[in-house]
PDB file of C-alpha atoms and ligand atoms in Angstrom:
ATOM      1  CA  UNK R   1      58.873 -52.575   0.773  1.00 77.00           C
ATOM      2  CA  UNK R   2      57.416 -49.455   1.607  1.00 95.00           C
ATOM      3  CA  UNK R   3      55.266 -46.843   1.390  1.00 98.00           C
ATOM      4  CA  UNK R   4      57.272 -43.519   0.481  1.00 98.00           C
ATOM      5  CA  UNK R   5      56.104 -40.176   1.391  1.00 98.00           C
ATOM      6  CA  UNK R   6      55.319 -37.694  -1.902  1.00 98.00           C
ATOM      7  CA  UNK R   7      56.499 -34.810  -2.574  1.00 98.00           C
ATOM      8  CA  UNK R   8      54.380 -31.894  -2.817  1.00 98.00           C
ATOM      9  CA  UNK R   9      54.354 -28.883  -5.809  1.00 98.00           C
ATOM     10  CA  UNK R  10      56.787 -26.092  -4.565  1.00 96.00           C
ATOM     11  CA  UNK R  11      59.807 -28.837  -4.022  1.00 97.00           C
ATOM     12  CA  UNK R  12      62.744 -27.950  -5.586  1.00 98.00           C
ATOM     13  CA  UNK R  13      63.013 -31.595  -7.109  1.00 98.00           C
ATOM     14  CA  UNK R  14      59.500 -31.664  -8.938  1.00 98.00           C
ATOM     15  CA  UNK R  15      60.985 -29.139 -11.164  1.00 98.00           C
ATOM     16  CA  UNK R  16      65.062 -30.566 -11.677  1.00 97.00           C
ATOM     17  CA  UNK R  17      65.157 -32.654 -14.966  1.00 98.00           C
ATOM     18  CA  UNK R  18      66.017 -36.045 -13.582  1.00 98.00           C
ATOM     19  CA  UNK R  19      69.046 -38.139 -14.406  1.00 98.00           C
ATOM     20  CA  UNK R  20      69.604 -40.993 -16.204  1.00 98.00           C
ATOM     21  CA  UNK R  21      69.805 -44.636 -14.904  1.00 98.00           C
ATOM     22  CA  UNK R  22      73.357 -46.055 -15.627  1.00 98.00           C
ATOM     23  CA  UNK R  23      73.194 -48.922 -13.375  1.00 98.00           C
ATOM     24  CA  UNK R  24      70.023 -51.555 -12.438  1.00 98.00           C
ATOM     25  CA  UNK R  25      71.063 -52.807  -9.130  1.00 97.00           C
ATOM     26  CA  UNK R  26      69.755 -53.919  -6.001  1.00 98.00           C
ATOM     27  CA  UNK R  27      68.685 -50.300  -5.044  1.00 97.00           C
ATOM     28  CA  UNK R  28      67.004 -49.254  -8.513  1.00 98.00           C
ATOM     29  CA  UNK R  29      65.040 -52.936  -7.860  1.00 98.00           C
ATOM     30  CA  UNK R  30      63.952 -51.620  -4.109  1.00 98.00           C
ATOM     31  CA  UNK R  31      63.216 -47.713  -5.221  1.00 98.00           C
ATOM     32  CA  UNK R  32      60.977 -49.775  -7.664  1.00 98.00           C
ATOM     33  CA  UNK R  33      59.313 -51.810  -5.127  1.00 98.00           C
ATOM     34  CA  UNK R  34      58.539 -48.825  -2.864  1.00 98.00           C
ATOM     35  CA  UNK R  35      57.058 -46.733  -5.784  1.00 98.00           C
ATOM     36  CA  UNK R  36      55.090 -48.898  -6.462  1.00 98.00           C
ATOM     37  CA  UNK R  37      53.560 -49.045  -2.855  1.00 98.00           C
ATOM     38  CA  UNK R  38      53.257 -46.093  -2.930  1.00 98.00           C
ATOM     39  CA  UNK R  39      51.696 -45.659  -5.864  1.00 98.00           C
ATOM     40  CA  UNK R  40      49.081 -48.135  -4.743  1.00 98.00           C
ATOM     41  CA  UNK R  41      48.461 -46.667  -1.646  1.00 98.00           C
ATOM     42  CA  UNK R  42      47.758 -43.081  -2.737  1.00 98.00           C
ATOM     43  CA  UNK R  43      46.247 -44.416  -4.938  1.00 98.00           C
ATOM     44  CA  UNK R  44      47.135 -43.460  -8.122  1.00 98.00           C
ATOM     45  CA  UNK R  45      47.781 -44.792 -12.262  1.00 98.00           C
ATOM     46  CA  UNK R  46      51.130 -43.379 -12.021  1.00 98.00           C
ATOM     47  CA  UNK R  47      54.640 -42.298 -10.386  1.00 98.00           C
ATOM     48  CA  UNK R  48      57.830 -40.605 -11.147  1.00 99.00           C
ATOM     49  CA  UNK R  49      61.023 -41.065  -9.001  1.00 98.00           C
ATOM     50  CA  UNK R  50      61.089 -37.436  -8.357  1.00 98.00           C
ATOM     51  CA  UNK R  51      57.807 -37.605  -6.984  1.00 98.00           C
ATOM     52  CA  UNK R  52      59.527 -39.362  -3.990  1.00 98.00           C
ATOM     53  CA  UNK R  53      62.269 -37.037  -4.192  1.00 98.00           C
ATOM     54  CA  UNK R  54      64.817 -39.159  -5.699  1.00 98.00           C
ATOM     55  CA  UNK R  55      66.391 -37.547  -9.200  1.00 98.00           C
ATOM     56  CA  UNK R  56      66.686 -40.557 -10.959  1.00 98.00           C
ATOM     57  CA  UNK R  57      65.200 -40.972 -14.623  1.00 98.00           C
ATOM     58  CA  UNK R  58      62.659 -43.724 -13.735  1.00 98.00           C
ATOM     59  CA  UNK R  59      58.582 -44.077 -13.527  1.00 98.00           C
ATOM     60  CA  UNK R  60      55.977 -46.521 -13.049  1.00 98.00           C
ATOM     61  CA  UNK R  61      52.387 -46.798 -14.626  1.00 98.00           C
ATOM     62  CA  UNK R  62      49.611 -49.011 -13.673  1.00 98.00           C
ATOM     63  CA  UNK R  63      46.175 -48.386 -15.074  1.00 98.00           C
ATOM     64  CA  UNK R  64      44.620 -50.856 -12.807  1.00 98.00           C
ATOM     65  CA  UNK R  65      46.141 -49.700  -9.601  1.00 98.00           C
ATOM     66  CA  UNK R  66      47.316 -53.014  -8.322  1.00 96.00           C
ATOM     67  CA  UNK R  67      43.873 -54.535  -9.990  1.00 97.00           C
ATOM     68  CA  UNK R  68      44.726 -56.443 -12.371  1.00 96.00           C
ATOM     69  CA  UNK R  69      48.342 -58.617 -13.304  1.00 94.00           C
ATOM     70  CA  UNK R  70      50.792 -58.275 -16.066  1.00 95.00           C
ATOM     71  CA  UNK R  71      49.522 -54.158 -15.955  1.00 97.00           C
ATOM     72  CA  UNK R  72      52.282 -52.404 -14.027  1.00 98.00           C
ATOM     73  CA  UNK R  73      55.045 -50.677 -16.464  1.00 98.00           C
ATOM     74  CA  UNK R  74      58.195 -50.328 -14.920  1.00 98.00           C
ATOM     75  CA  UNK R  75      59.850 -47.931 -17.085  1.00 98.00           C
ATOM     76  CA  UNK R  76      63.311 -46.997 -16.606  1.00 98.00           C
ATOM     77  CA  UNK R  77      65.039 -44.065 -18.271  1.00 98.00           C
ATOM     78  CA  UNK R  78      61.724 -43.745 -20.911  1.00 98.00           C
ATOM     79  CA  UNK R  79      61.643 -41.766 -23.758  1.00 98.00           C
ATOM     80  CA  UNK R  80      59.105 -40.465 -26.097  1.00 98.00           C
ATOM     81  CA  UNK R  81      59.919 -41.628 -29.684  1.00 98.00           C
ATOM     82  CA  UNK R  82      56.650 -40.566 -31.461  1.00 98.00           C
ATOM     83  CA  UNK R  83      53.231 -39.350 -30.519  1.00 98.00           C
ATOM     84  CA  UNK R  84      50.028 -38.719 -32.978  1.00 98.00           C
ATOM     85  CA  UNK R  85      46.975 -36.914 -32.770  1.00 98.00           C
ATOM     86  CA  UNK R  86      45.740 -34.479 -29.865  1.00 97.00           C
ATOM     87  CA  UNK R  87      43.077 -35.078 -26.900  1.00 97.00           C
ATOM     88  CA  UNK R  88      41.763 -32.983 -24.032  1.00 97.00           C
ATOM     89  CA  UNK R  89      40.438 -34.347 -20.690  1.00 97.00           C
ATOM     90  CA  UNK R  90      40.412 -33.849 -17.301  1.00 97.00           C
ATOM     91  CA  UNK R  91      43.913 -35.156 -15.242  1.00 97.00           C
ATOM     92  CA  UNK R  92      45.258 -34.841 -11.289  1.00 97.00           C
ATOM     93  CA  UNK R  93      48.482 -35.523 -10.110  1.00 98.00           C
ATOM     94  CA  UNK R  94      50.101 -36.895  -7.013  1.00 98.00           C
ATOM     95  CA  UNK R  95      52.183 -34.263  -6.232  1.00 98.00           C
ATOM     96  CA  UNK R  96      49.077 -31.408  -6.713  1.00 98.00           C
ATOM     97  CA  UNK R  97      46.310 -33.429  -4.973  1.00 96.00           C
ATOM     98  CA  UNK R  98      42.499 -32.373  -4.819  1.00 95.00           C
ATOM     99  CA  UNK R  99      43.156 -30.743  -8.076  1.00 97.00           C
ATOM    100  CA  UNK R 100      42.105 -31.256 -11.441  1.00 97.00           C
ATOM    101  CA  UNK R 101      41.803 -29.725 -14.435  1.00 97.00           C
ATOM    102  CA  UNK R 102      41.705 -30.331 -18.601  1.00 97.00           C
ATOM    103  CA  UNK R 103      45.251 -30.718 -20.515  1.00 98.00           C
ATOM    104  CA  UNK R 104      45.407 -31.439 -24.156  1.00 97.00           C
ATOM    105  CA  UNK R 105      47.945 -34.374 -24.646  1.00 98.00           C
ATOM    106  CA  UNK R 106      48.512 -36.496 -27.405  1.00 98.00           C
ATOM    107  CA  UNK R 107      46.290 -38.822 -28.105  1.00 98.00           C
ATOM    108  CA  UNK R 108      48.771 -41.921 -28.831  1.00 98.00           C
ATOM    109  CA  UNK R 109      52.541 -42.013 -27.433  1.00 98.00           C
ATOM    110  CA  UNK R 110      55.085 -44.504 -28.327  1.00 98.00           C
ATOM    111  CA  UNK R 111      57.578 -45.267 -25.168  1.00 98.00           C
ATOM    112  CA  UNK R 112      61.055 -46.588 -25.899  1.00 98.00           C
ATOM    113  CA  UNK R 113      62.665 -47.299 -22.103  1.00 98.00           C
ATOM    114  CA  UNK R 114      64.343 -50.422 -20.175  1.00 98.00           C
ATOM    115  CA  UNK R 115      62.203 -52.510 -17.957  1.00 98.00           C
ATOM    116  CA  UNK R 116      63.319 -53.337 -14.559  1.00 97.00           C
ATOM    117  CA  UNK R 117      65.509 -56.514 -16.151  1.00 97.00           C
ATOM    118  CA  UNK R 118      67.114 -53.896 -18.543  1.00 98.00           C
ATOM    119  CA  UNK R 119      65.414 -55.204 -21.430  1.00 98.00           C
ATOM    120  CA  UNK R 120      64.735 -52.629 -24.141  1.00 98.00           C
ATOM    121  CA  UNK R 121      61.189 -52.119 -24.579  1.00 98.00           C
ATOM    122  CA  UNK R 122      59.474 -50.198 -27.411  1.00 98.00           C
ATOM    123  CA  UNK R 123      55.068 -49.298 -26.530  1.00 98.00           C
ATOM    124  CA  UNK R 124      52.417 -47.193 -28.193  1.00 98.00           C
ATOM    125  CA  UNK R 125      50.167 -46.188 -25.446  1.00 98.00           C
ATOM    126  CA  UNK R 126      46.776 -44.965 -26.154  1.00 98.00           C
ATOM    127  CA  UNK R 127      44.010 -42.650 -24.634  1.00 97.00           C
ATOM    128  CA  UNK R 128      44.674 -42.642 -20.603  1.00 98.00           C
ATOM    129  CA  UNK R 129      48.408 -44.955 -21.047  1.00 98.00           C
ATOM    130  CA  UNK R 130      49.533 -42.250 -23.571  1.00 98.00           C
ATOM    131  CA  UNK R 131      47.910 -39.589 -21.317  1.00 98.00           C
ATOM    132  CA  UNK R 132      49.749 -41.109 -18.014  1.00 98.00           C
ATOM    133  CA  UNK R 133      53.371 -41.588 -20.529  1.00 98.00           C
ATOM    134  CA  UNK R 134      53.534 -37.739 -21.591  1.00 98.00           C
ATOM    135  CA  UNK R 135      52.060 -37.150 -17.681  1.00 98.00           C
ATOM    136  CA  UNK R 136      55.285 -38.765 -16.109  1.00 98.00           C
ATOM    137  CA  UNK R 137      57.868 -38.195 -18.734  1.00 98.00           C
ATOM    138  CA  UNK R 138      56.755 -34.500 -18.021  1.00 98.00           C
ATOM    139  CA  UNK R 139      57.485 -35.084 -14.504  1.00 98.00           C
ATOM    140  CA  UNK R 140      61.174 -36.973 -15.438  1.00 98.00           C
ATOM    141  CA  UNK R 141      62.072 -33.430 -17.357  1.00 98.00           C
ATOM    142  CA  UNK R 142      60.769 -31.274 -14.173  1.00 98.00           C
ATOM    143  CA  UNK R 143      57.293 -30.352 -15.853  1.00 98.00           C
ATOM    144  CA  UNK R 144      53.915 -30.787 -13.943  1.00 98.00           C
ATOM    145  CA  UNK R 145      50.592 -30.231 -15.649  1.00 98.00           C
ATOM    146  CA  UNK R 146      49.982 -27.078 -14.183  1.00 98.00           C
ATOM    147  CA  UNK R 147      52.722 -25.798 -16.987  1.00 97.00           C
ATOM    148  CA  UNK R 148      50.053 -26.776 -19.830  1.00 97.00           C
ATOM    149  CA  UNK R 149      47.593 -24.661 -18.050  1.00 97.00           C
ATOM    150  CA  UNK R 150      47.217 -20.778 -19.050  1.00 94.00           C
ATOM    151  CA  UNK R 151      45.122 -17.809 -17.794  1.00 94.00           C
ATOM    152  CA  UNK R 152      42.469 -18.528 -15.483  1.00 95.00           C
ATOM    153  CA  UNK R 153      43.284 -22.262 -15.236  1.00 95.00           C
ATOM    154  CA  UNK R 154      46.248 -21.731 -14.182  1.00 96.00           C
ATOM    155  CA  UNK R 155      45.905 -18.769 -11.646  1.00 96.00           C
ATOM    156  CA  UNK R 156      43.036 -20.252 -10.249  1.00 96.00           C
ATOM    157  CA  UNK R 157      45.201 -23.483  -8.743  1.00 97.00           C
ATOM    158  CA  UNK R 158      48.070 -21.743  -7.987  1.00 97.00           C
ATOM    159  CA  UNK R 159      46.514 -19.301  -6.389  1.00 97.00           C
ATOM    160  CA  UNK R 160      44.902 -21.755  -3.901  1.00 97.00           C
ATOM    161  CA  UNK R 161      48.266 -23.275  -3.639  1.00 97.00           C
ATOM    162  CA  UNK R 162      49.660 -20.181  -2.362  1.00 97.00           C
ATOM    163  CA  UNK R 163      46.850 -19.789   0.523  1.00 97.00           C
ATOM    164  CA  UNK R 164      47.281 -23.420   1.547  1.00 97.00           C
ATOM    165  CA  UNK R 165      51.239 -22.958   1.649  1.00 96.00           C
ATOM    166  CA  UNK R 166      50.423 -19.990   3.581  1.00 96.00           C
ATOM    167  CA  UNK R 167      48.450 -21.355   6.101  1.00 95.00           C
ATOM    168  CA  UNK R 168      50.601 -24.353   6.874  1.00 94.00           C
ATOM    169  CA  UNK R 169      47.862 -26.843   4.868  1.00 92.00           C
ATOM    170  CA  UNK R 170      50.300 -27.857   1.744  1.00 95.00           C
ATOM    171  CA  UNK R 171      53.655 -29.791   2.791  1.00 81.00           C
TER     172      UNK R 171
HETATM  173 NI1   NI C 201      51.908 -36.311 -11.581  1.00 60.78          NI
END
């Protein structure tokens, strides 16, 4: 196992929808194993493959960072079935660190996706897990929450981007 390094905004594979998983061999198992180190590490609730620069429709969520058992979602080739009611609150992501800012998401998601036996699996998320599903699947189609952002909101972080690309402070 290991811990992978992430990729940063302004990579070319944060923004290319990923594809799906057709087969859940020895290597999906391993890409698995290393996300999820590297999830821990960072640390954060939750990864895409992409974020490690592999285009492969897979993503893990853990609420409890590492904390607490039977909590990690290994969630290969999700999709979002349903999703009711909107909420706004403040979210980061791995791939745009030190940043945050408020994104209205639904408020309840349900996941349809294959676990890491291939095992169909069907889950509502709520609050934060339906915050980190939309989060990642956004990620899986080459979104990043910076796209829900307008005006201000928006210029403001890219803008800061931009000087800390420039001065050799974002890779
Ligand atoms: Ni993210």
């Amino acid at each position: 196992m290991a811990v992978l390094p992430i990729v940063k905004y302004g990579a070319e594979v944060l923004r290319r929808p990923t594809e799906l998983v057709t087969t859940i061999d020895e290597s999906v198992h391993r890409l698995v194993d290393d996300m999820v180190d590297t999830m821990y590490a960072a640390p954060g609730i939750g990864l895409a493959a992409n974020q490690v620069g592999v285009n492969k429709r897979l993503m893990i969520i853990d609420l409890s960072v590492g904390k607490r058992p039977g909590e990690l979602h290994v969630c290969i080739n999700p999709q979002i079935e349903e999703v009711e009611g909107i909420i706004t609150e403040e979210e980061g992501c791995l791939s745009i660190p030190d940043f945050v800012e408020t994104v209205t998401r639904p408020n309840r998601v349900k996941l349809r996706y294959l676990d890491r036996n291939g095992q169909e699996r069907e889950m509502w998320g709520q609050g934060l897990m339906a915050r980190a599903m939309s989060h990642e699947c956004d990620h899986l189609d080459g979104r990043l929450f910076v796209d829900h952002l307008r005006g201000f909101k928006r210029d403001r972080i890219l803008k800061k981007i931009s000087k800390l690309t420039k001065s050799g402070m974002w890779s």
